[in-house]
């Protein structure tokens, strides 16, 4: 394997020194240092494989039916099965226990990752997802990939005509993760050879959204920073419900894939063709439409919306009110202490009402957030304030519900066409968890702490007892593990997306033929 330290073509995280060990590895702001040494790396990578023209020529063949795309996978060397043997050695030679002879096998262990990428990563489905066609197209060939190497070097503008070449390069470089960028007007590897700089520009990319639990640190009480639990994960559940409904109902998007980030968040990939083709201005407009909570942890009131409420806000409040009562008031109990209760009082509009509530709560320390929320209406009805505006109080309470439940988006991820985002199914180096799709049909059942780790997946393959029927079927290694339902979900998503794109293309060609045959 090439020495990772020899790569001089580097993008380093701009905030690495500050983030330190707490960083999840999801930062997307990089300082790009471009040197001739990067070209040497790229030339070597290309020399180790076939040329793009050769690969495309060799992979083209008779037309393939979409339904047959994933048939015959069992005989494909892309997903080799573990050998069937009564005394089969431990897969990847990793111990069943977390450590052996005092040596810990971390998720970032190169040999562990090599086993994962060789045996379990769904390369074919990733290709079909990004390519939108059975045979190689520029949708994949001109797509940018970026690698974060083991020494934290960041390799950008990598491109591959087929998934097999991407797979080979990943196995050669063994990056801790890789990211997906836009489809460019030219091959990203050729960008320096273009005479006109405007000839190299981003053309298409999925519309993406990023939600991270660290943005909820001022309101979640169970965890903070990089730690999470099933209690605070409910904030991500709320966010997915709201954003997914808006994207489908308000913008008409159909193919939305939510992916667990591997530690404390979720990413959305909106894959509809009209979404991929949007320019920065349209992306910014949609991001702004969904941005309701504004301001950092130390800012005051974070929600200031106009009345009457927009239908999207009304729908969101209806979806969030139960979560507010159960997951915020009862579970998080954000206003139990006097100091915490002051944050709530600062969001209420009437000074006399605020003073009456403060006295009531000071006289009964430790009063629960559920009770304090109910006290607002109870005290208001006693006439504590003669000038109380009931409409203003209702508006303020709605704003509070939104501040404590509405999605907090990393809006910069959504605004730019050329933004990169971590690929689905990579392994988070800190937790070892795989970035798996989230099934929105059973959103409440998703447990981030139950997502398989790369270590557990290897053990599951080791423990697999192959039956005679399995041997005849040639069961793939990923089918022997708890990764199976996630890959099957991804597979179904990809097939539906490709079928839809094919049907649209056939209809367009038919319409063009009809127009061309019309006599004027």
XYZ file of N, CA and C in Angstrom, residues 382-490:
327
model
N -55.568 33.175 36.596
C -55.871 33.772 37.903
C -55.893 35.289 37.849
N -55.539 35.840 36.701
C -55.524 37.299 36.585
C -54.278 37.926 37.160
N -53.187 37.188 37.167
C -51.928 37.702 37.702
C -51.467 38.944 36.952
N -51.880 39.062 35.695
C -51.542 40.246 34.900
C -52.811 40.787 34.267
N -53.123 42.006 34.588
C -54.342 42.615 34.047
C -54.184 42.970 32.568
N -52.965 43.132 32.120
C -52.719 43.522 30.732
C -52.273 42.342 29.862
N -52.494 41.138 30.344
C -52.033 39.961 29.616
C -52.727 39.840 28.258
N -51.921 39.674 27.213
C -52.434 39.456 25.865
C -52.435 37.942 25.624
N -53.627 37.338 25.664
C -53.718 35.880 25.540
C -53.200 35.387 24.197
N -53.396 36.182 23.148
C -52.892 35.795 21.825
C -51.368 35.777 21.805
N -50.773 36.798 22.434
C -49.308 36.868 22.489
C -48.745 35.716 23.314
N -49.464 35.331 24.373
C -49.009 34.206 25.197
C -49.068 32.898 24.414
N -50.143 32.701 23.665
C -50.247 31.488 22.842
C -49.128 31.434 21.806
N -48.869 32.578 21.158
C -47.789 32.632 20.168
C -46.449 32.286 20.811
N -46.222 32.821 22.013
C -44.957 32.572 22.702
C -44.815 31.094 23.049
N -45.899 30.467 23.475
C -45.841 29.038 23.807
C -45.582 28.189 22.570
N -46.152 28.579 21.450
C -45.872 27.856 20.213
C -44.407 27.990 19.828
N -43.868 29.189 19.987
C -42.449 29.404 19.676
C -41.556 28.563 20.586
N -41.951 28.418 21.847
C -41.173 27.617 22.794
C -41.195 26.144 22.385
N -42.374 25.649 21.994
C -42.470 24.265 21.529
C -41.537 24.038 20.345
N -41.530 24.980 19.416
C -40.667 24.849 18.241
C -39.190 24.920 18.619
N -38.852 25.803 19.545
C -37.449 25.936 19.937
C -36.918 24.650 20.560
N -37.791 23.900 21.222
C -37.362 22.687 21.907
C -37.624 21.400 21.118
N -38.197 21.514 19.954
C -38.479 20.296 19.179
C -38.145 20.403 17.696
N -38.169 21.591 17.112
C -38.008 21.741 15.657
C -36.571 21.419 15.245
N -36.386 20.879 14.028
C -35.045 20.491 13.563
C -34.030 21.630 13.613
N -32.849 21.286 14.058
C -31.721 22.223 14.048
C -30.737 21.729 12.995
N -30.749 22.363 11.864
C -30.002 21.899 10.704
C -28.651 22.593 10.595
N -27.656 21.836 10.128
C -26.398 22.450 9.703
C -26.644 22.958 8.285
N -27.110 24.176 8.198
C -27.676 24.700 6.964
C -26.656 24.810 5.835
N -25.374 24.953 6.178
C -24.344 25.100 5.154
C -24.214 23.838 4.303
N -24.533 22.687 4.875
C -24.434 21.426 4.138
C -25.403 21.410 2.963
N -26.527 22.115 3.112
C -27.594 22.056 2.115
C -27.475 23.120 1.036
N -26.724 24.180 1.284
C -26.778 25.361 0.419
C -25.892 25.289 -0.819
N -24.854 24.460 -0.784
C -23.863 24.473 -1.864
C -23.870 23.171 -2.659
N -23.873 23.324 -3.955
C -23.838 22.173 -4.858
C -22.542 21.382 -4.712
N -21.436 22.060 -4.422
C -20.136 21.388 -4.386
C -19.757 20.890 -2.991
N -20.724 20.833 -2.090
C -20.449 20.338 -0.740
C -20.329 18.814 -0.750
N -19.394 18.292 0.040
C -19.218 16.845 0.130
C -19.851 16.321 1.419
N -20.300 15.072 1.367
C -20.920 14.460 2.536
C -20.491 12.996 2.627
N -20.316 12.536 3.845
C -19.851 11.178 4.089
C -20.751 10.149 3.412
N -20.147 9.157 2.790
C -20.885 8.130 2.070
C -21.664 7.235 3.029
N -22.847 6.782 2.611
C -23.522 5.739 3.377
C -22.649 4.478 3.461
N -22.805 3.743 4.528
C -22.162 2.447 4.765
C -20.672 2.524 5.076
N -20.107 3.713 5.211
C -18.743 3.760 5.725
C -18.805 3.537 7.236
N -17.666 3.287 7.844
C -17.596 3.017 9.276
C -17.100 4.258 10.007
N -17.813 4.638 11.053
C -17.334 5.768 11.847
C -16.113 5.315 12.642
N -14.971 5.981 12.490
C -13.739 5.498 13.129
C -13.768 5.567 14.650
N -14.601 6.446 15.200
C -14.664 6.579 16.647
C -15.530 5.536 17.315
N -16.678 5.255 16.733
C -17.624 4.312 17.340
C -17.575 2.924 16.718
N -17.054 2.825 15.509
C -17.053 1.552 14.799
C -18.394 1.225 14.163
N -19.379 2.100 14.309
C -20.715 1.823 13.779
C -20.790 2.169 12.285
N -21.559 1.369 11.589
C -21.726 1.557 10.149
C -22.800 2.623 9.908
N -22.577 3.476 8.924
C -23.535 4.538 8.594
C -24.671 3.940 7.755
N -25.647 3.385 8.437
C -26.708 2.629 7.783
C -27.917 3.506 7.473
N -28.727 3.121 6.474
C -29.979 3.839 6.206
C -30.956 3.693 7.373
N -31.786 4.708 7.548
C -32.822 4.699 8.579
C -34.164 4.518 7.889
N -34.912 3.519 8.310
C -36.224 3.237 7.718
C -37.255 4.166 8.351
N -37.731 5.143 7.600
C -38.687 6.115 8.144
C -40.062 5.496 8.401
N -40.312 4.309 7.858
C -41.596 3.638 8.114
C -41.673 3.120 9.540
N -40.532 2.901 10.167
C -40.485 2.479 11.563
C -39.462 3.333 12.305
N -39.633 4.635 12.171
C -38.655 5.596 12.677
C -38.469 5.478 14.184
N -39.568 5.261 14.897
C -39.483 5.181 16.344
C -38.725 3.972 16.847
N -38.516 2.986 15.990
C -37.813 1.761 16.397
C -36.305 1.848 16.199
N -35.848 2.888 15.523
C -34.416 2.964 15.224
C -33.636 3.299 16.492
N -32.649 2.486 16.786
C -31.797 2.687 17.956
C -30.356 2.858 17.488
N -29.804 4.062 17.589
C -28.430 4.275 17.101
C -27.406 3.425 17.828
N -27.691 3.087 19.091
C -26.749 2.284 19.858
C -26.853 0.800 19.518
N -27.884 0.448 18.736
C -28.034 -0.932 18.302
C -27.537 -1.174 16.897
N -27.030 -0.133 16.256
C -26.492 -0.264 14.895
C -25.233 -1.125 14.938
N -25.087 -2.056 14.017
C -23.917 -2.946 14.059
C -22.600 -2.204 13.914
N -21.600 -2.701 14.613
C -20.243 -2.188 14.481
C -19.456 -3.104 13.564
N -18.360 -2.607 13.053
C -17.543 -3.422 12.158
C -16.991 -4.630 12.910
N -16.690 -4.447 14.196
C -16.180 -5.574 14.983
C -17.246 -6.658 15.150
N -18.486 -6.228 15.459
C -19.546 -7.210 15.679
C -19.902 -7.934 14.383
N -19.809 -7.254 13.263
C -20.137 -7.878 11.978
C -19.154 -9.001 11.648
N -17.878 -8.766 11.935
C -16.878 -9.804 11.687
C -17.158 -11.024 12.557
N -17.536 -10.786 13.813
C -17.854 -11.893 14.716
C -19.076 -12.664 14.229
N -20.061 -11.941 13.676
C -21.275 -12.590 13.182
C -20.965 -13.527 12.021
N -20.048 -13.125 11.158
C -19.647 -14.004 10.053
C -18.933 -15.233 10.604
N -18.079 -15.018 11.600
C -17.377 -16.149 12.221
C -18.360 -17.158 12.805
N -19.442 -16.632 13.390
C -20.385 -17.490 14.102
C -21.427 -18.117 13.187
N -21.401 -17.770 11.918
C -22.428 -18.263 10.993
C -22.307 -19.772 10.797
N -23.439 -20.455 10.951
C -23.486 -21.894 10.707
C -24.167 -22.128 9.364
N -23.370 -22.497 8.375
C -23.884 -22.636 7.013
C -24.596 -23.969 6.832
N -25.846 -23.897 6.394
C -26.606 -25.111 6.113
C -26.354 -25.553 4.675
N -26.827 -26.739 4.353
C -26.672 -27.247 2.982
C -27.421 -26.359 1.997
N -28.579 -25.873 2.421
C -29.369 -24.980 1.557
C -28.627 -23.676 1.308
N -27.980 -23.142 2.353
C -27.202 -21.910 2.213
C -26.047 -22.105 1.243
N -25.408 -23.274 1.311
C -24.286 -23.559 0.423
C -24.739 -23.548 -1.032
N -25.901 -24.126 -1.295
C -26.430 -24.153 -2.655
C -26.789 -22.748 -3.135
N -27.274 -21.924 -2.232
C -27.652 -20.544 -2.597
C -26.447 -19.630 -2.703
N -25.316 -20.057 -2.187
C -24.105 -19.228 -2.176
C -24.386 -17.914 -1.444
N -24.725 -18.015 -0.180
C -25.082 -16.858 0.632
C -23.895 -15.914 0.771
N -24.140 -14.635 0.523
C -23.083 -13.635 0.627
C -22.803 -13.309 2.092
N -21.604 -12.805 2.344
C -21.222 -12.555 3.728
C -22.116 -11.515 4.405
N -22.531 -10.486 3.677
C -23.376 -9.477 4.312
C -24.739 -10.051 4.697
N -25.155 -11.112 4.006
C -26.423 -11.748 4.335
C -26.347 -12.565 5.620
N -25.149 -12.805 6.088
C -24.945 -13.582 7.313
C -24.891 -12.701 8.553
N -25.086 -11.403 8.364
C -24.886 -10.465 9.469
C -26.112 -9.586 9.682
N -26.058 -8.804 10.752
C -27.131 -7.863 11.063
C -27.108 -6.653 10.132
N -26.166 -6.619 9.186
C -26.160 -5.566 8.169
C -27.176 -5.859 7.062
N -27.666 -7.082 7.002
C -28.540 -7.524 5.918
C -29.768 -6.634 5.708
N -30.583 -6.329 6.741
C -31.777 -5.512 6.482
C -31.459 -4.121 5.970
N -30.320 -3.572 6.365
C -29.948 -2.230 5.916
C -29.536 -2.241 4.439
N -28.782 -3.260 4.035
C -28.388 -3.361 2.628
C -29.603 -3.664 1.760
N -30.506 -4.488 2.250
C -31.729 -4.775 1.488
C -32.590 -3.521 1.332
N -32.646 -2.716 2.376
C -33.384 -1.451 2.282
C -32.749 -0.534 1.236
N -31.421 -0.440 1.252
C -30.695 0.372 0.276
C -30.931 -0.151 -1.138
